[in-house]
CSV table of C-alpha atoms and ligand atoms in Angstrom, one decimal:
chain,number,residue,atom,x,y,z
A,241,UNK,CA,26.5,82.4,-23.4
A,242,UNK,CA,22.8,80.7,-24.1
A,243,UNK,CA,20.5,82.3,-21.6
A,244,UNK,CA,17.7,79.5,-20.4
A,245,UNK,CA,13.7,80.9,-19.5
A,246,UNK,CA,13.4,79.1,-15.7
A,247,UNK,CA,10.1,78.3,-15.6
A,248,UNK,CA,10.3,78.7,-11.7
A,249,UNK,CA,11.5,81.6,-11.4
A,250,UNK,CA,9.9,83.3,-14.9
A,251,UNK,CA,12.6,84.8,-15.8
A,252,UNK,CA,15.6,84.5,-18.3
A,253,UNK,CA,18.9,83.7,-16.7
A,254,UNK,CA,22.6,83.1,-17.9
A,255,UNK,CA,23.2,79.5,-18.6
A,256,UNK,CA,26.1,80.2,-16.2
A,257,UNK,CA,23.0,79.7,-13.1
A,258,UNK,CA,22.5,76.2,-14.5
A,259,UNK,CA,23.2,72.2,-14.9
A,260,UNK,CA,22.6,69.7,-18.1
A,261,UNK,CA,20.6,66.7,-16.4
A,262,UNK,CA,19.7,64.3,-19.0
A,263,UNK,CA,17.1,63.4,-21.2
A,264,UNK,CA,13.5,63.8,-19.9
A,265,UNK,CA,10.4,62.0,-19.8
A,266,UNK,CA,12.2,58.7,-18.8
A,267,UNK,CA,10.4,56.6,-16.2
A,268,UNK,CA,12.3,54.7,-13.6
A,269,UNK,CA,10.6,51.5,-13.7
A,270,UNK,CA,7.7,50.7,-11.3
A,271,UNK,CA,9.4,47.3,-10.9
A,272,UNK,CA,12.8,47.0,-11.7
A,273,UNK,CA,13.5,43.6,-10.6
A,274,UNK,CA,10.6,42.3,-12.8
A,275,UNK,CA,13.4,43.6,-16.1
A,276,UNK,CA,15.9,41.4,-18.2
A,277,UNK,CA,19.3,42.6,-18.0
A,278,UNK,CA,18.5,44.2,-21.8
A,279,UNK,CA,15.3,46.0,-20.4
A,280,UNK,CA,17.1,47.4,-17.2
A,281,UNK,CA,20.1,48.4,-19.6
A,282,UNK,CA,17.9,50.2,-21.9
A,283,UNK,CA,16.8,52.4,-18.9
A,284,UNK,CA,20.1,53.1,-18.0
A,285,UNK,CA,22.1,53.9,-20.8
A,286,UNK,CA,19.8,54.1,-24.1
A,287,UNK,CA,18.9,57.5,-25.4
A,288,UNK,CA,17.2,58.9,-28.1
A,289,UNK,CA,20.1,61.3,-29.4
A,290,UNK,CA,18.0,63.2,-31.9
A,291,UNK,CA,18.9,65.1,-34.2
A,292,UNK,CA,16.9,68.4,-34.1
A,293,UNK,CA,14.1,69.2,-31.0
A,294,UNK,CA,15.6,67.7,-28.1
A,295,UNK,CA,13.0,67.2,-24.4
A,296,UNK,CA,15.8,67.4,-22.0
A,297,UNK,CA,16.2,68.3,-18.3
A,298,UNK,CA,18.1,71.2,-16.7
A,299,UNK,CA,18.4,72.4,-13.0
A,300,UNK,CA,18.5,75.7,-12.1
A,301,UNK,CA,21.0,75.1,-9.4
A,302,UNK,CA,22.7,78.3,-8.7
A,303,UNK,CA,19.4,79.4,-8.6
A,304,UNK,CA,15.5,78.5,-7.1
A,305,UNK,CA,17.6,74.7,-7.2
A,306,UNK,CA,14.5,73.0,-9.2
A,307,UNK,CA,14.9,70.4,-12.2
A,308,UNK,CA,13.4,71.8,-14.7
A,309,UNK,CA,12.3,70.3,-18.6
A,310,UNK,CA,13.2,72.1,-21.8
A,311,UNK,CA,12.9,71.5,-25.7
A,312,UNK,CA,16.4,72.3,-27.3
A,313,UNK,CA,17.0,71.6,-30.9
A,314,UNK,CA,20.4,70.1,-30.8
A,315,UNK,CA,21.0,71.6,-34.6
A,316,UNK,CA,21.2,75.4,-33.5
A,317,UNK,CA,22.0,74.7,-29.8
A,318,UNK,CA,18.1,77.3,-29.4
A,319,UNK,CA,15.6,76.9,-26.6
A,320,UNK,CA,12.6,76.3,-28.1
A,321,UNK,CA,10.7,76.4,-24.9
A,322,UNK,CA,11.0,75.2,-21.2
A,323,UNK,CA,8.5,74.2,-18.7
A,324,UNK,CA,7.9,72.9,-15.0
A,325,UNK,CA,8.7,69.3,-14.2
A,326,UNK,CA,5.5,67.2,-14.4
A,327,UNK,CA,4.0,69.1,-16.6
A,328,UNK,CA,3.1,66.9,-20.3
A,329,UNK,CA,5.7,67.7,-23.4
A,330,UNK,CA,4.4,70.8,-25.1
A,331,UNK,CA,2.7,70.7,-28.3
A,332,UNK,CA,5.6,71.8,-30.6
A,333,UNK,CA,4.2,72.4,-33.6
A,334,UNK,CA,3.4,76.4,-33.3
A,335,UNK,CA,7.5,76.4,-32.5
A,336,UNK,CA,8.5,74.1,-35.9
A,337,UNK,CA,6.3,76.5,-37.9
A,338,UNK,CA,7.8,79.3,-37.3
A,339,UNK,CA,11.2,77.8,-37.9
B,476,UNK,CA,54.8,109.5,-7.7
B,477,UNK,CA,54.3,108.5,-3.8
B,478,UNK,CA,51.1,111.3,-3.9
B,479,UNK,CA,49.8,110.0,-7.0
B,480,UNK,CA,49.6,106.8,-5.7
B,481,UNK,CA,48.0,107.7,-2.7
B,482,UNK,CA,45.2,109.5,-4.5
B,483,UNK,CA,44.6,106.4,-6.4
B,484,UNK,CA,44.1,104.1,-3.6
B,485,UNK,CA,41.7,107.1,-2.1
B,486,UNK,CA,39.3,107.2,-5.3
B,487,UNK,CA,38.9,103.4,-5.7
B,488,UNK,CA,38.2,103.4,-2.0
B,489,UNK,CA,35.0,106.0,-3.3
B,490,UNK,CA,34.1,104.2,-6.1
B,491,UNK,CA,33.7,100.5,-4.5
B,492,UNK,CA,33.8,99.9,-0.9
B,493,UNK,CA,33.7,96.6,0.7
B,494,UNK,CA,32.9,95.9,3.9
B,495,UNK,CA,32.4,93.0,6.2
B,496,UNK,CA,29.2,93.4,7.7
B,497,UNK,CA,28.2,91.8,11.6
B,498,UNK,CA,26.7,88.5,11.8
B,499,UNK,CA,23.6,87.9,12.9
B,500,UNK,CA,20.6,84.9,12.8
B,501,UNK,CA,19.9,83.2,9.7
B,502,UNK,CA,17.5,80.3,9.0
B,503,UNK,CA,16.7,77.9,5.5
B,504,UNK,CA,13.4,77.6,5.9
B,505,UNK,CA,11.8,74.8,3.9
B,506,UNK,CA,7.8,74.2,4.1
B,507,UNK,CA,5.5,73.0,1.1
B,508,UNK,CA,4.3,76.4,-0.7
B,509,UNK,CA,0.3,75.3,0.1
B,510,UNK,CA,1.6,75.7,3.7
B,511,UNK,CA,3.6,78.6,3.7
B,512,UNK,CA,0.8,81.3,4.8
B,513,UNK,CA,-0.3,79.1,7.5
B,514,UNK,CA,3.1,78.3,8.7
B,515,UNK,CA,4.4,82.4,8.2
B,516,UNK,CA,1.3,83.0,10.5
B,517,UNK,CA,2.8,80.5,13.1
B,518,UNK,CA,6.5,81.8,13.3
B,519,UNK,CA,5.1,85.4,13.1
B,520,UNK,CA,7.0,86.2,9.3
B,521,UNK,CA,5.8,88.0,6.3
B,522,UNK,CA,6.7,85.0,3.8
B,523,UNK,CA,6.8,86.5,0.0
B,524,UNK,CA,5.8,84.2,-2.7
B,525,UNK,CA,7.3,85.5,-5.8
B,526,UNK,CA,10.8,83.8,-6.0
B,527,UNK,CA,13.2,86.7,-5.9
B,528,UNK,CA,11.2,89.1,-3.6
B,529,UNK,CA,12.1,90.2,0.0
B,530,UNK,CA,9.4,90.5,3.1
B,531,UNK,CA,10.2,92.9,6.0
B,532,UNK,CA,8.2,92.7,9.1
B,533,UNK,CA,10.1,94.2,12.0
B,534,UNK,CA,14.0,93.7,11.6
B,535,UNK,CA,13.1,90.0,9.8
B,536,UNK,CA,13.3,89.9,6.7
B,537,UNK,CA,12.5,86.8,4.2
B,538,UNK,CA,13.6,86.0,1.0
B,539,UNK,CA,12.1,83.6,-1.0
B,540,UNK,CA,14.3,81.3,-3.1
B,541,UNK,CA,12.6,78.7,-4.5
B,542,UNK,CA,8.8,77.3,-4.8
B,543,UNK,CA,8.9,75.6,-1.1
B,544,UNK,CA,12.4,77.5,0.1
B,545,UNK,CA,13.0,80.8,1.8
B,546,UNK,CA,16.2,82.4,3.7
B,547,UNK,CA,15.1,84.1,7.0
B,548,UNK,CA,17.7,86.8,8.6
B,549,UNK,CA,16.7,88.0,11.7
B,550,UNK,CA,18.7,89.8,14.8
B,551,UNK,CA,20.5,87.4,17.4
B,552,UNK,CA,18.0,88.5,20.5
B,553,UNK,CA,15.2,86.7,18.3
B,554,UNK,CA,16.7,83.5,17.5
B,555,UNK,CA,15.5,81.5,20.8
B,556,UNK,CA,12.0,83.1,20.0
B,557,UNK,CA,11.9,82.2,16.1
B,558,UNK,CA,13.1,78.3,16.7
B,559,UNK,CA,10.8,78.0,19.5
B,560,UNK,CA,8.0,79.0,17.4
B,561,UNK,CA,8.9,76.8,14.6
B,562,UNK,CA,8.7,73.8,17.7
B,563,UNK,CA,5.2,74.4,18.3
B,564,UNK,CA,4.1,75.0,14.7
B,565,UNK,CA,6.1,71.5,14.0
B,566,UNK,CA,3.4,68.8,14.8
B,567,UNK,CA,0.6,70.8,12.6
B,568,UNK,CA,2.7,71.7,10.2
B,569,UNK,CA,5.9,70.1,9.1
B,570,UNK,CA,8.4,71.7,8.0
B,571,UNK,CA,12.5,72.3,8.5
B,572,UNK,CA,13.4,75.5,10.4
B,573,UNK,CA,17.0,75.2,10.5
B,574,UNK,CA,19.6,77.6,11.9
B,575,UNK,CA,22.5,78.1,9.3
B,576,UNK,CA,23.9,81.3,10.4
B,577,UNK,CA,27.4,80.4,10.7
B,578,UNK,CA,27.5,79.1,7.0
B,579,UNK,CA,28.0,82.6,5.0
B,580,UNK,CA,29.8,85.5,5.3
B,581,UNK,CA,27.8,89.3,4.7
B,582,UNK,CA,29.9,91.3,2.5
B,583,UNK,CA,28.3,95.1,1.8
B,584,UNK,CA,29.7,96.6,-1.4
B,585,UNK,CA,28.3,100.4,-1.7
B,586,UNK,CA,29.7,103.1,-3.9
B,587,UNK,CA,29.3,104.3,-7.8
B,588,UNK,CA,31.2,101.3,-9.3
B,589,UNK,CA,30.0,98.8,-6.8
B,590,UNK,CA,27.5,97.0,-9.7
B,591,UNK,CA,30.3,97.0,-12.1
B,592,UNK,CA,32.7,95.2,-9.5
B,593,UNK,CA,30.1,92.5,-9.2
B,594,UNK,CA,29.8,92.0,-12.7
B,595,UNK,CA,33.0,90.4,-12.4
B,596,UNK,CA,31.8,87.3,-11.2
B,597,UNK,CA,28.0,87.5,-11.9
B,598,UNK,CA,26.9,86.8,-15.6
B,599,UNK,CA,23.2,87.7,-14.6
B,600,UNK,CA,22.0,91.2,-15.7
B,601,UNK,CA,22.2,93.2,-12.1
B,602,UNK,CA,21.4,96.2,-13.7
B,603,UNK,CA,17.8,95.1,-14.0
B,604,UNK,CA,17.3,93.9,-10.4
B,605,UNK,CA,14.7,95.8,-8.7
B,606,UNK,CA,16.1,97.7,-5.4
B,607,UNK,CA,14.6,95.5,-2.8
B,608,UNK,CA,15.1,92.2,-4.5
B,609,UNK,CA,17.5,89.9,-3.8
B,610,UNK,CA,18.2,86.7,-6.2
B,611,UNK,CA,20.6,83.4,-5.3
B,612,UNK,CA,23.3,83.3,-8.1
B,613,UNK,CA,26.9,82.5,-9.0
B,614,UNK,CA,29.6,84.6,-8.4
B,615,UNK,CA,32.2,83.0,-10.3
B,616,UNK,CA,31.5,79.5,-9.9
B,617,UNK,CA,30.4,80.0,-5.8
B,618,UNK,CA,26.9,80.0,-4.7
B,619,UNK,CA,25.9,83.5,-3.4
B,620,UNK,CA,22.7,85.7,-2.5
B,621,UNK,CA,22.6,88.9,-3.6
B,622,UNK,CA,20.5,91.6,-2.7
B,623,UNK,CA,20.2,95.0,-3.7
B,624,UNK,CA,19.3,97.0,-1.1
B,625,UNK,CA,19.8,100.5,-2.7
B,626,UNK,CA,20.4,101.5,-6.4
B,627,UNK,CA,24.6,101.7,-5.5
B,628,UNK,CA,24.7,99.2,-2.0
B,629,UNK,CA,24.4,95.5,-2.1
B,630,UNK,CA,25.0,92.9,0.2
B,631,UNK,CA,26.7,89.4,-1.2
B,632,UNK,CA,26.3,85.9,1.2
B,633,UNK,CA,28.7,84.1,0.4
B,634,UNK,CA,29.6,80.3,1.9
B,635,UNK,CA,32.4,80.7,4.4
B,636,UNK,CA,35.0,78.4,2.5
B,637,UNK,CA,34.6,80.2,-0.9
B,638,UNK,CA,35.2,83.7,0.8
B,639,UNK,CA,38.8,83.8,0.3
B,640,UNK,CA,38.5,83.4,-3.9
B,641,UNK,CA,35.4,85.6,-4.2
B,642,UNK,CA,37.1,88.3,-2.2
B,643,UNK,CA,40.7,87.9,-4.1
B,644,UNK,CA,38.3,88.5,-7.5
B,645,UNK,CA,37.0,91.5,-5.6
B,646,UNK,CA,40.1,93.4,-4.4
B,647,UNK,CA,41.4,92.4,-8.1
B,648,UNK,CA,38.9,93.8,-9.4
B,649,UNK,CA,38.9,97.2,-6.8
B,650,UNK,CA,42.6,97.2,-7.9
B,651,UNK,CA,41.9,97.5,-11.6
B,652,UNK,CA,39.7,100.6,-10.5
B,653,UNK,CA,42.3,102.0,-8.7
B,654,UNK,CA,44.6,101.8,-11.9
B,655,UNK,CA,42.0,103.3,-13.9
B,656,UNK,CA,41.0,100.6,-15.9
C,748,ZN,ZN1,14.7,79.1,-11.2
């Protein structure tokens, strides 16, 4: 079982406590009428599916309940690093050299 | 054979005992964390900020669950006096003071293998909970707060509805102790 740092709660938990949300750092649009039906789609369904360091959301919900942002490299399934939601992607580049 | 099994059933009631304990008030207290002290001062509660640690002050205690989310148990003769306060605090500072104490059941599980019975169902490390914490969690795949009262004694909330499959895991579990497993 992968066990997930909750930035909440500061501690490491069992991934058992928690819930897969989605990619993160994707704005809903300030104006969503204003979009063509490609624009509006592209918000919807168009990821980035990367191969490697992954931003993604998680939700601690059996748990302090908060969403919650991570960096997982979607090669070894590893947490690189997690942190509160709002806060600005981390600077990864301390976590790829020591790879 | 008939004494053999009798002794049986008499060490696993040793070992793990579950009991379920008497209701009493309990609130979900939700207020913005830059509000909290202000607001603990109001309803007259010692409001912890770490999530995970417990408050006493009197016979209420508070647990705090999340960064804007606490659970407040309190005897029955102050319920009328707790949501009263909340009333008047209301207008100056908003928050939701809501009564939820019919929603989960109290079970107490005490004895030498009580922390091993739980690890059935719980995949966090309970070992390393500090007596006097408590944490929300899973227990199987239901919700439940935990607390660990005592090194051996811990009380379980669970939901109302999922009380019949966490405490059919439980007396399997208090079973396989029983059958010395
Ligand atoms: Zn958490």
């Amino acid at each position: 079982m992968l066990l997930i740092h909750c930035p909440y709660c500061e501690e490491t938990l069992p991934e058992a406590e928690f819930a897969y949300a989605g990619e993160a750092h994707i704005d809903r649009p300030a104006d969503p009428s204003a979009l063509s039906d490609e624009e509006w789609r592209d918000y919807l369904f168009i990821r980035s599916n990367v191969k490697g360091p992954h931003f993604e959301r998680w939700r601690h919900v059996h748990g302090c309940a908060r969403f919650f942002n991570a960096v997982r490299d979607t090669v070894s399934d590893k947490f690189m690093t997690t942190y509160k939601a709002g806060d600005p992607r981390p600077d990864l580049t301390a976590e790829e050299a020591a790879q | 054979m008939t004494t053999q099994k009798h002794n049986d059933t008499d060490r696993s009631a040793v070992m793990i005992r579950i009991e379920e304990l008497v209701p009493q008030a309990r609130f979900s207290l939700r207020v913005r964390s830059e509000r909290a002290r202000v607001l603990s001062e109001s309803l007259g509660l010692a409001l912890p900020v770490r999530i995970g640690s417990v408050e006493r002050k009197g016979e209420v205690e508070a647990l705090c669950l999340g960064p804007d989310e606490w659970c407040v148990l309190a005897p029955d003769k102050r319920r009328d006096a707790l949501i009263e306060a909340s009333r008047a605090a209301y207008a100056k500072i908003p928050h939701a003071f809501c009564d939820v104490s019919d929603r989960e059941v109290v079970l107490r599980l005490s004895g030498p293998e009580a922390l091993t019975a739980l690890t059935t169902g719980i995949a966090r490390d309970i070992e390393s909970m500090e007596v006097g914490s408590a944490a929300r969690t899973a227990f199987d795949t239901a919700t439940v707060i935990l607390w660990r009262d005592d090194e051996n004694s811990f009380r379980m909330d669970v939901w109302r509805s999922f009380l019949p499959h966490v405490r059919a895991l439980l007396d399997l579990a208090q079973a396989e102790f029983a059958a010395g497993l």
